[in-house]
PDB file of N, CA, C and O in Angstrom:
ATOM      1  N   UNK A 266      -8.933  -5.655   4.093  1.00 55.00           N
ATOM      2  CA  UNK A 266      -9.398  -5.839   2.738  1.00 55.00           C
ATOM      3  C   UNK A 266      -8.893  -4.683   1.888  1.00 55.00           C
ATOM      4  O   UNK A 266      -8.836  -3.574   2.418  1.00 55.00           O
ATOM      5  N   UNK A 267      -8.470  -4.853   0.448  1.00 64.00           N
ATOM      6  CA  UNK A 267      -8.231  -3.899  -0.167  1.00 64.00           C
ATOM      7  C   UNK A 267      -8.021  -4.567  -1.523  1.00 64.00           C
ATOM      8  O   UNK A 267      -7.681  -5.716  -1.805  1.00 64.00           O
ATOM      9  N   UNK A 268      -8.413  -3.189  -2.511  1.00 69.00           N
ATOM     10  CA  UNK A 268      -8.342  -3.087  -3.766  1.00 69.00           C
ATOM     11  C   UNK A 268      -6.686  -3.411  -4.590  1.00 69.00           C
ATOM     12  O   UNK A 268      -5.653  -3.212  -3.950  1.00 69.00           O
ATOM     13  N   UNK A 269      -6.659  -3.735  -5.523  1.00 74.00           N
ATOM     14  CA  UNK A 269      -4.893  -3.870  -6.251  1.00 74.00           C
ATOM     15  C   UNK A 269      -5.602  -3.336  -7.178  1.00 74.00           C
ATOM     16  O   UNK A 269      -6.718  -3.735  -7.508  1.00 74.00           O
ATOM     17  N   UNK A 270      -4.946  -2.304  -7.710  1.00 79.00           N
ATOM     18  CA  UNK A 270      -5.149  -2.179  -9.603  1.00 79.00           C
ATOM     19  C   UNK A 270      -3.329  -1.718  -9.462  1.00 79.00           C
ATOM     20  O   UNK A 270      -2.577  -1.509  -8.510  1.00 79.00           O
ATOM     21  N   UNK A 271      -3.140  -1.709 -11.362  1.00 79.00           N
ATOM     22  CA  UNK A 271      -2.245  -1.292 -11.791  1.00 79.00           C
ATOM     23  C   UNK A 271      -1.188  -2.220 -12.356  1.00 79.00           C
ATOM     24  O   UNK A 271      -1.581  -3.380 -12.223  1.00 79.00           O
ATOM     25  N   UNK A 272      -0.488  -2.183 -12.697  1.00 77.00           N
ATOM     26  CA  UNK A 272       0.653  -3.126 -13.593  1.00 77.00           C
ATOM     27  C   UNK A 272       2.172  -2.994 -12.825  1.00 77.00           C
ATOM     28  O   UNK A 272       2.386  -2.101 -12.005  1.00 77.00           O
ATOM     29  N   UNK A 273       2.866  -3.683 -13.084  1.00 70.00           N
ATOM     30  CA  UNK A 273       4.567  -3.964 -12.709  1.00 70.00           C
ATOM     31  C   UNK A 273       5.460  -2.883 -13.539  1.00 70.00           C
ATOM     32  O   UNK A 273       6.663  -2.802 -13.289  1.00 70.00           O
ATOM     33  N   UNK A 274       4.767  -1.923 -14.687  1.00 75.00           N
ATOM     34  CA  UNK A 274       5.866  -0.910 -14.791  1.00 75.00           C
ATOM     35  C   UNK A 274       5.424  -0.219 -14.421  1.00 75.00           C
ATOM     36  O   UNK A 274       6.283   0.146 -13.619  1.00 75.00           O
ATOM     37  N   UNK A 275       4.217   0.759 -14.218  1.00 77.00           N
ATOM     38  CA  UNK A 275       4.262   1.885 -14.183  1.00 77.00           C
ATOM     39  C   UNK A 275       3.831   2.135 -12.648  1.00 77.00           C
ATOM     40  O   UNK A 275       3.617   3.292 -12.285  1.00 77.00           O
ATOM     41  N   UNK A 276       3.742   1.399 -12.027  1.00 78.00           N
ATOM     42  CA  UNK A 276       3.111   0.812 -10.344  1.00 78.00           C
ATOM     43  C   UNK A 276       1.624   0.049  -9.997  1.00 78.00           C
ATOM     44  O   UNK A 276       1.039  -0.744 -10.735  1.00 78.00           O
ATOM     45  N   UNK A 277       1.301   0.401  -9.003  1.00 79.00           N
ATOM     46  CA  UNK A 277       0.277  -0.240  -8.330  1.00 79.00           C
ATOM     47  C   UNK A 277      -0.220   0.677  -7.329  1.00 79.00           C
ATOM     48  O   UNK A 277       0.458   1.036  -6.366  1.00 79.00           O
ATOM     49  N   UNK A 278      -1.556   1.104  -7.585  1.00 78.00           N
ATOM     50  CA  UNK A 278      -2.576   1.696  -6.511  1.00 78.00           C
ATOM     51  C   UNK A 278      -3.051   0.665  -5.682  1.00 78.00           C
ATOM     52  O   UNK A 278      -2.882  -0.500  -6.045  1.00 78.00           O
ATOM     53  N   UNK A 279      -3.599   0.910  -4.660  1.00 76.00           N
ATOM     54  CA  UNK A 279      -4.350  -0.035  -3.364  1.00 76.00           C
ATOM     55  C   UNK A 279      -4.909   0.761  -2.552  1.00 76.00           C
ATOM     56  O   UNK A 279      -4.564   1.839  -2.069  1.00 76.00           O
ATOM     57  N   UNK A 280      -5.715   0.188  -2.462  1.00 73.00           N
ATOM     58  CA  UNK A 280      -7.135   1.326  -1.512  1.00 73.00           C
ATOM     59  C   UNK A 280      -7.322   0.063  -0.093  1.00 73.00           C
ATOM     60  O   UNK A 280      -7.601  -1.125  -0.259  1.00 73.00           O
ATOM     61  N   UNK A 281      -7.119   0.627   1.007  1.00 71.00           N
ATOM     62  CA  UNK A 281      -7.153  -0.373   1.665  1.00 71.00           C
ATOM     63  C   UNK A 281      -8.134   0.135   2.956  1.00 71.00           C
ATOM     64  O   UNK A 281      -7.939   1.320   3.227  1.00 71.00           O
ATOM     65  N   UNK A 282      -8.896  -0.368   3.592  1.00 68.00           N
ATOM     66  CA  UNK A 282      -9.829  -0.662   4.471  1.00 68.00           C
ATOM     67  C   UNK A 282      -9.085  -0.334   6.125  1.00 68.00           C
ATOM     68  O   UNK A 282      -8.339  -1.072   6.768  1.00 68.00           O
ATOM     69  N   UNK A 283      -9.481   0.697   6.392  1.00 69.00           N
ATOM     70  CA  UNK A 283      -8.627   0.836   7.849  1.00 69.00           C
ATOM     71  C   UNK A 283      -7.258   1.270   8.036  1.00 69.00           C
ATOM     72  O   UNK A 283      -7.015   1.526   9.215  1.00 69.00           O
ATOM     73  N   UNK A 284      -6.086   1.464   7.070  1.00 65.00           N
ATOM     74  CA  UNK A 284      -4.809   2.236   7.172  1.00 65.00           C
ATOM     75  C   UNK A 284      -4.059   1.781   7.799  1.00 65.00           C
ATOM     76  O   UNK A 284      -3.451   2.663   8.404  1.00 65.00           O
ATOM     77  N   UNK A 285      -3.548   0.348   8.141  1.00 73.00           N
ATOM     78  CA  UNK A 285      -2.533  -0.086   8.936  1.00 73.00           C
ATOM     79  C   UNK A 285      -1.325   0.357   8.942  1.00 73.00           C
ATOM     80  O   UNK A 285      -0.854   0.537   7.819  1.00 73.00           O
ATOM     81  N   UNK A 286      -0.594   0.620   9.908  1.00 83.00           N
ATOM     82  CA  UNK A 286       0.883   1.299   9.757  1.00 83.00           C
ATOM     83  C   UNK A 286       1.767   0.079   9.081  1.00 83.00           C
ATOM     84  O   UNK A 286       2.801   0.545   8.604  1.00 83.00           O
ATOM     85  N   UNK A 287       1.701  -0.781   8.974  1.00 85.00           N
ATOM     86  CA  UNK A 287       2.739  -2.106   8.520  1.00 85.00           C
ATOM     87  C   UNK A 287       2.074  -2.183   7.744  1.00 85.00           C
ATOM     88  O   UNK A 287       0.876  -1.936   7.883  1.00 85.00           O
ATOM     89  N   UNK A 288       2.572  -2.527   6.722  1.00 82.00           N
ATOM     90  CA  UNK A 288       2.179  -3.496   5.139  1.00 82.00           C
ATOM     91  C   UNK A 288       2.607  -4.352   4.608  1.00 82.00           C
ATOM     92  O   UNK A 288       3.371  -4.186   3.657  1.00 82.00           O
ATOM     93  N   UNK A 289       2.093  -6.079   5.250  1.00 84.00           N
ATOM     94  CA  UNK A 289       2.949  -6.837   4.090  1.00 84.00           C
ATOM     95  C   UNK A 289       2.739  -6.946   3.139  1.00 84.00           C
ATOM     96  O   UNK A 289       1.631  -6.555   2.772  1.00 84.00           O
ATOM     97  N   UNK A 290       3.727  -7.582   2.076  1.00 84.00           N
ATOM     98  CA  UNK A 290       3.563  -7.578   0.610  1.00 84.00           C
ATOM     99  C   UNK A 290       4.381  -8.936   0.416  1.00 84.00           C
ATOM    100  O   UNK A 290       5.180  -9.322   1.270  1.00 84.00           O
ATOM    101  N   UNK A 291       4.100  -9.704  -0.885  1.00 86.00           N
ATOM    102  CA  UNK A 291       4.961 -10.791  -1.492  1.00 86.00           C
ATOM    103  C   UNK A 291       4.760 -10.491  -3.076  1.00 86.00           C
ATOM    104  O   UNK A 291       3.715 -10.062  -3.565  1.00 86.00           O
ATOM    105  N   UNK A 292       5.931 -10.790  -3.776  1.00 84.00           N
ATOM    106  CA  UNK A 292       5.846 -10.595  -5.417  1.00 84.00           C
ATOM    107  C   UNK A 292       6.002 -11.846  -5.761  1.00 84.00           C
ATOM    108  O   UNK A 292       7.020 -12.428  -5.384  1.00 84.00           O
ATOM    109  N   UNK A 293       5.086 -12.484  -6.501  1.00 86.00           N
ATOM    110  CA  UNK A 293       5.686 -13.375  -7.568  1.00 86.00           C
ATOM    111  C   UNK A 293       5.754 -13.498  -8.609  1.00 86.00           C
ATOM    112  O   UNK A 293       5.178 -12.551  -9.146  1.00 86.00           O
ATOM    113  N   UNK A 294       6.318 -14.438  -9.599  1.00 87.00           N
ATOM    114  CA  UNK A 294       6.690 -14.677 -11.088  1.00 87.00           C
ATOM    115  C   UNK A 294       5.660 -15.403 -11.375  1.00 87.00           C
ATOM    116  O   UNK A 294       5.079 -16.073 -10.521  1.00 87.00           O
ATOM    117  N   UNK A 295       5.281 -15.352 -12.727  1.00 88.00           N
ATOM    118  CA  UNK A 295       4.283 -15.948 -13.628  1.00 88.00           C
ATOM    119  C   UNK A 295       3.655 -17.348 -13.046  1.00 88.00           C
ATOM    120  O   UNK A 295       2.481 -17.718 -13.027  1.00 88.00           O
ATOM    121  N   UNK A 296       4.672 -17.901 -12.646  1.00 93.00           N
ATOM    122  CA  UNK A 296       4.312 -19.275 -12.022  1.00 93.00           C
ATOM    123  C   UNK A 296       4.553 -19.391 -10.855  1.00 93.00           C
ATOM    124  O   UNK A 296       5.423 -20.149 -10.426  1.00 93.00           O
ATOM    125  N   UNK A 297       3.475 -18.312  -9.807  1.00 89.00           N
ATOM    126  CA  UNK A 297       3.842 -18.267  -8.606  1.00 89.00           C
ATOM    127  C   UNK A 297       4.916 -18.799  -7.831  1.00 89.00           C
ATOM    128  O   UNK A 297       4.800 -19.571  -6.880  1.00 89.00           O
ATOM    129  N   UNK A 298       6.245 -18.208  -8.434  1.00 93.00           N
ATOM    130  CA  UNK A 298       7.640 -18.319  -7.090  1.00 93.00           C
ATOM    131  C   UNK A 298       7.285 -16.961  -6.532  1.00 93.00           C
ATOM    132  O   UNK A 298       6.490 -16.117  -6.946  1.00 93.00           O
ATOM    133  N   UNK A 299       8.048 -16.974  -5.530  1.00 92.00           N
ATOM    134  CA  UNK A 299       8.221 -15.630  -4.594  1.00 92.00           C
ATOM    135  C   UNK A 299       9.319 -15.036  -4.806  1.00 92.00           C
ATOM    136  O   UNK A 299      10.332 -15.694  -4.569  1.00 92.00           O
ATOM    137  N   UNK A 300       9.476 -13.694  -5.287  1.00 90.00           N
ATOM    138  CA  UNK A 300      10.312 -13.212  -5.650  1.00 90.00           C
ATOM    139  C   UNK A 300      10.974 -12.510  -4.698  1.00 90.00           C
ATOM    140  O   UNK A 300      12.201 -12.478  -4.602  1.00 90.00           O
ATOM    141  N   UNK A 301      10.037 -11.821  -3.833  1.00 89.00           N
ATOM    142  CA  UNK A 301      10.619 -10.567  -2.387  1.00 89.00           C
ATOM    143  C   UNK A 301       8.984 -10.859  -2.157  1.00 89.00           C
ATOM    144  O   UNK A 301       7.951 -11.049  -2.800  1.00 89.00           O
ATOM    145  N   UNK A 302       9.662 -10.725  -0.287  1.00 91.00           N
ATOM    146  CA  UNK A 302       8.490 -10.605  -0.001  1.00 91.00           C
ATOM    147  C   UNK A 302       8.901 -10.191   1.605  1.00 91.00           C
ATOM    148  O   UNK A 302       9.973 -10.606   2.046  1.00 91.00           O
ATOM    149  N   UNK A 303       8.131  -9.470   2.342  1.00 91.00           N
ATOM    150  CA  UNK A 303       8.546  -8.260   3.934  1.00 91.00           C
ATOM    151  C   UNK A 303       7.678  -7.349   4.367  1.00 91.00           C
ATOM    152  O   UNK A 303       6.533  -7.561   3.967  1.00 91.00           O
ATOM    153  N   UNK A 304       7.777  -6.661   4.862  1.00 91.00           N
ATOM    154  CA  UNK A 304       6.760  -5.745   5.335  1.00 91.00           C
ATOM    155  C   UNK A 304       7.423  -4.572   5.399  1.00 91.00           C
ATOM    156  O   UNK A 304       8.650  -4.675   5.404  1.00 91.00           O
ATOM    157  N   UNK A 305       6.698  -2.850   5.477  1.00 89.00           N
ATOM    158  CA  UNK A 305       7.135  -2.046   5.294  1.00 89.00           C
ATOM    159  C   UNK A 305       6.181  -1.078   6.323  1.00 89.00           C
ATOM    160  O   UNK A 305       4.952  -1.074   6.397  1.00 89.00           O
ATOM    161  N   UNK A 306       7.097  -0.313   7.041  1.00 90.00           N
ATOM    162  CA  UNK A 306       6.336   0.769   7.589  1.00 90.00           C
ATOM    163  C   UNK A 306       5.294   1.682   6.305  1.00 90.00           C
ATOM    164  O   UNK A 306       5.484   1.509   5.101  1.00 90.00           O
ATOM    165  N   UNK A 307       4.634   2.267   6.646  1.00 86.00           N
ATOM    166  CA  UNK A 307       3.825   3.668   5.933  1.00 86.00           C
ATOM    167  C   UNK A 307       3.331   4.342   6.665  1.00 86.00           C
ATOM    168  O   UNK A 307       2.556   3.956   7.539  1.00 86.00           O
ATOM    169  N   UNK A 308       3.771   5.832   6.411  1.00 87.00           N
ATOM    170  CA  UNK A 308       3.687   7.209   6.766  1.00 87.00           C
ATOM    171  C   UNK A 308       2.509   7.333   5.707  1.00 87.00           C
ATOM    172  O   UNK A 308       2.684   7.464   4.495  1.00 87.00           O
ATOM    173  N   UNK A 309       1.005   7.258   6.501  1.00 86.00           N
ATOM    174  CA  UNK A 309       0.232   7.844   6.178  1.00 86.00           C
ATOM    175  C   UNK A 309      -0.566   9.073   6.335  1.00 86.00           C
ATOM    176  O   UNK A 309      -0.995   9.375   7.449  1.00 86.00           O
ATOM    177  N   UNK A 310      -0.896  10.128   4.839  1.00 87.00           N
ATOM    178  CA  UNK A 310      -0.890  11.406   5.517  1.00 87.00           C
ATOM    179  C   UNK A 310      -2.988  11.965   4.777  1.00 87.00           C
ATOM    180  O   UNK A 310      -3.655  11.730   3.770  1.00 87.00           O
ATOM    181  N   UNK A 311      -3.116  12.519   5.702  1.00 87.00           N
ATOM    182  CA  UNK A 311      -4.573  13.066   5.751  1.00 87.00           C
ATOM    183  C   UNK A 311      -4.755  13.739   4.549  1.00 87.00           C
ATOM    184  O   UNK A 311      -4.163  14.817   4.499  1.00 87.00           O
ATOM    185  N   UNK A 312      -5.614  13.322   3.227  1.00 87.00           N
ATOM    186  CA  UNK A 312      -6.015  14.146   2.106  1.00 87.00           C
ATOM    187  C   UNK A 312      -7.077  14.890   2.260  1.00 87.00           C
ATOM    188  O   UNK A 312      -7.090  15.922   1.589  1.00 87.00           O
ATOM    189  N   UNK A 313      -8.125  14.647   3.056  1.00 88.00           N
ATOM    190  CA  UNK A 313      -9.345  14.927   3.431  1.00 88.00           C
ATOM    191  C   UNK A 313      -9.884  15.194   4.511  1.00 88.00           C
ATOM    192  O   UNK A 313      -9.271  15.170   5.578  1.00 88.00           O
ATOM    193  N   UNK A 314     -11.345  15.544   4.372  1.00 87.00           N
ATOM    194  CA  UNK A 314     -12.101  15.547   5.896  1.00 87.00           C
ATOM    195  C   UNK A 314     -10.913  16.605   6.477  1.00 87.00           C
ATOM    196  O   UNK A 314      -9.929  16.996   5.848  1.00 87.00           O
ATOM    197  N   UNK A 315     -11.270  16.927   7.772  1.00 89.00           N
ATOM    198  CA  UNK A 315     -10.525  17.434   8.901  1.00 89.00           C
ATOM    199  C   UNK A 315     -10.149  17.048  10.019  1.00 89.00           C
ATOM    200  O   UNK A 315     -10.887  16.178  10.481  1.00 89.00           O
ATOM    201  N   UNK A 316      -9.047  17.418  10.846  1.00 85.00           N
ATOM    202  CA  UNK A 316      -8.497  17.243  11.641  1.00 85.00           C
ATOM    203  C   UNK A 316      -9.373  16.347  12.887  1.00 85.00           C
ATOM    204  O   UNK A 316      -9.120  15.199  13.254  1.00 85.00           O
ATOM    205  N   UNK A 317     -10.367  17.172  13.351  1.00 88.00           N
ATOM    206  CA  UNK A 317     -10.792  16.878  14.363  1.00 88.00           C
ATOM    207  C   UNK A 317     -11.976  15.065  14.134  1.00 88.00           C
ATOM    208  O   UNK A 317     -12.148  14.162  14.953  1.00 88.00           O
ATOM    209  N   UNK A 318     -12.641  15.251  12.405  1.00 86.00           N
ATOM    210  CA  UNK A 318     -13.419  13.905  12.128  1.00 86.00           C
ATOM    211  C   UNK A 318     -12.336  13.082  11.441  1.00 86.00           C
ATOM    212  O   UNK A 318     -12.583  11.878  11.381  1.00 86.00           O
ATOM    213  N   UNK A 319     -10.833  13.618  10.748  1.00 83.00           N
ATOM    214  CA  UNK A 319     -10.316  12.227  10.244  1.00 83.00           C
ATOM    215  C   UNK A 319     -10.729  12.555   8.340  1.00 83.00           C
ATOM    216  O   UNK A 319     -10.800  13.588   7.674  1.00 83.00           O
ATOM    217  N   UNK A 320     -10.858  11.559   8.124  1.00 83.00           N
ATOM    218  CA  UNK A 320     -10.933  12.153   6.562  1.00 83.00           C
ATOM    219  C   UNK A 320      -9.883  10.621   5.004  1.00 83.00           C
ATOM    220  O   UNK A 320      -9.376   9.523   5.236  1.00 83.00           O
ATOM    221  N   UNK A 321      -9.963  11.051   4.257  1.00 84.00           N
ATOM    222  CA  UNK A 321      -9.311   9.728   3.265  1.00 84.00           C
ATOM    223  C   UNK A 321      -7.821   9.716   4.059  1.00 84.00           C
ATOM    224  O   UNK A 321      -7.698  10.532   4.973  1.00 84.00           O
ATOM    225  N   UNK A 322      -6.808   8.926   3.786  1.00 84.00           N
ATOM    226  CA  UNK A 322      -5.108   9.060   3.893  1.00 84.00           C
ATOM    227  C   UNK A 322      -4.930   8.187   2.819  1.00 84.00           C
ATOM    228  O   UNK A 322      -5.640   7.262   2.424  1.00 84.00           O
ATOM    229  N   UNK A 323      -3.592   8.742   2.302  1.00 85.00           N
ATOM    230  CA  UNK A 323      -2.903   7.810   1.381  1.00 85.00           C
ATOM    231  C   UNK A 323      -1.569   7.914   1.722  1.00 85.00           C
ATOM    232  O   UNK A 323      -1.259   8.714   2.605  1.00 85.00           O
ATOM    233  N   UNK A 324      -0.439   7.017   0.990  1.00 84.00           N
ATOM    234  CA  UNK A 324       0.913   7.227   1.284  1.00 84.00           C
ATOM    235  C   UNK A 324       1.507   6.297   0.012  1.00 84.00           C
ATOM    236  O   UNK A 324       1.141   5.198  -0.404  1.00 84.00           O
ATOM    237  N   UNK A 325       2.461   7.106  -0.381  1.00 84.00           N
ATOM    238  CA  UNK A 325       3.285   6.455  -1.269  1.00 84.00           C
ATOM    239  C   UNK A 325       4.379   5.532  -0.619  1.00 84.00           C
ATOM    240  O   UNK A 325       5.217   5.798   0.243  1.00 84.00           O
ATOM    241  N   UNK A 326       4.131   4.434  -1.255  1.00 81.00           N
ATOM    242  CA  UNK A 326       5.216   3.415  -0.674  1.00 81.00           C
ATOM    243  C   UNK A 326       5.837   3.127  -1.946  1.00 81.00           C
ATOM    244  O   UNK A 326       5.314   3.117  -3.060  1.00 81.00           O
ATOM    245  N   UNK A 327       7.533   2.796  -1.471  1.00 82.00           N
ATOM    246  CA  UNK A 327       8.668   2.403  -2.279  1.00 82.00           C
ATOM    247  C   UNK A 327       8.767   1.028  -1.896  1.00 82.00           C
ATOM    248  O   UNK A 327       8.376   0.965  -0.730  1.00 82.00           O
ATOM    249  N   UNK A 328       9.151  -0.280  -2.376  1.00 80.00           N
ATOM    250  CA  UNK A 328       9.507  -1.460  -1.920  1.00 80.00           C
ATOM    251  C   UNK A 328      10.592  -1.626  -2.339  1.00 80.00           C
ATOM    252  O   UNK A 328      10.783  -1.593  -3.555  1.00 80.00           O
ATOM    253  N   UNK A 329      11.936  -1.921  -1.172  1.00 79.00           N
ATOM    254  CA  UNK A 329      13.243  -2.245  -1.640  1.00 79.00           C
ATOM    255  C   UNK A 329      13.743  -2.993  -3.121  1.00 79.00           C
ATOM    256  O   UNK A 329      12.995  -3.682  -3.816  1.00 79.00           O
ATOM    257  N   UNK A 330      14.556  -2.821  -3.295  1.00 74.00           N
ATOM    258  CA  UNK A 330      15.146  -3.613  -4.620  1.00 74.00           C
ATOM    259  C   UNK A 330      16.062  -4.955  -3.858  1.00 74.00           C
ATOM    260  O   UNK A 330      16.654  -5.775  -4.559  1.00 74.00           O
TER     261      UNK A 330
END
């Protein structure tokens, strides 16, 4: 489960439930076609908490052109 905010220029935040290393994704156009759509590794890295309990992670992801 996870959150979407944000728009198509300036990006997209997502808060997601559990941190999966794979992420799929699909884009579509106004009238749902599929524009790209794949999965992507993420290198997620520890913002919080500590080492030993764990803590928030986030990771910036790029999606191919």
């Amino acid at each position: 489960m996870f959150t979407l905010v944000g728009d198509g220029i300036s990006g997209w935040r997502a808060d997601f439930v559990g941190g999966q290393s794979m992420v799929g994704y699909r884009l579509t156009d106004t009238v749902g076609g599929v524009v790209a759509e794949g999965a992507i590794d993420v290198d997620w890295v520890r913002v919080g908490g500590t080492e030993r309990c764990g803590g928030p992670r986030e990771a910036d992801i790029e999606l191919p052109s």
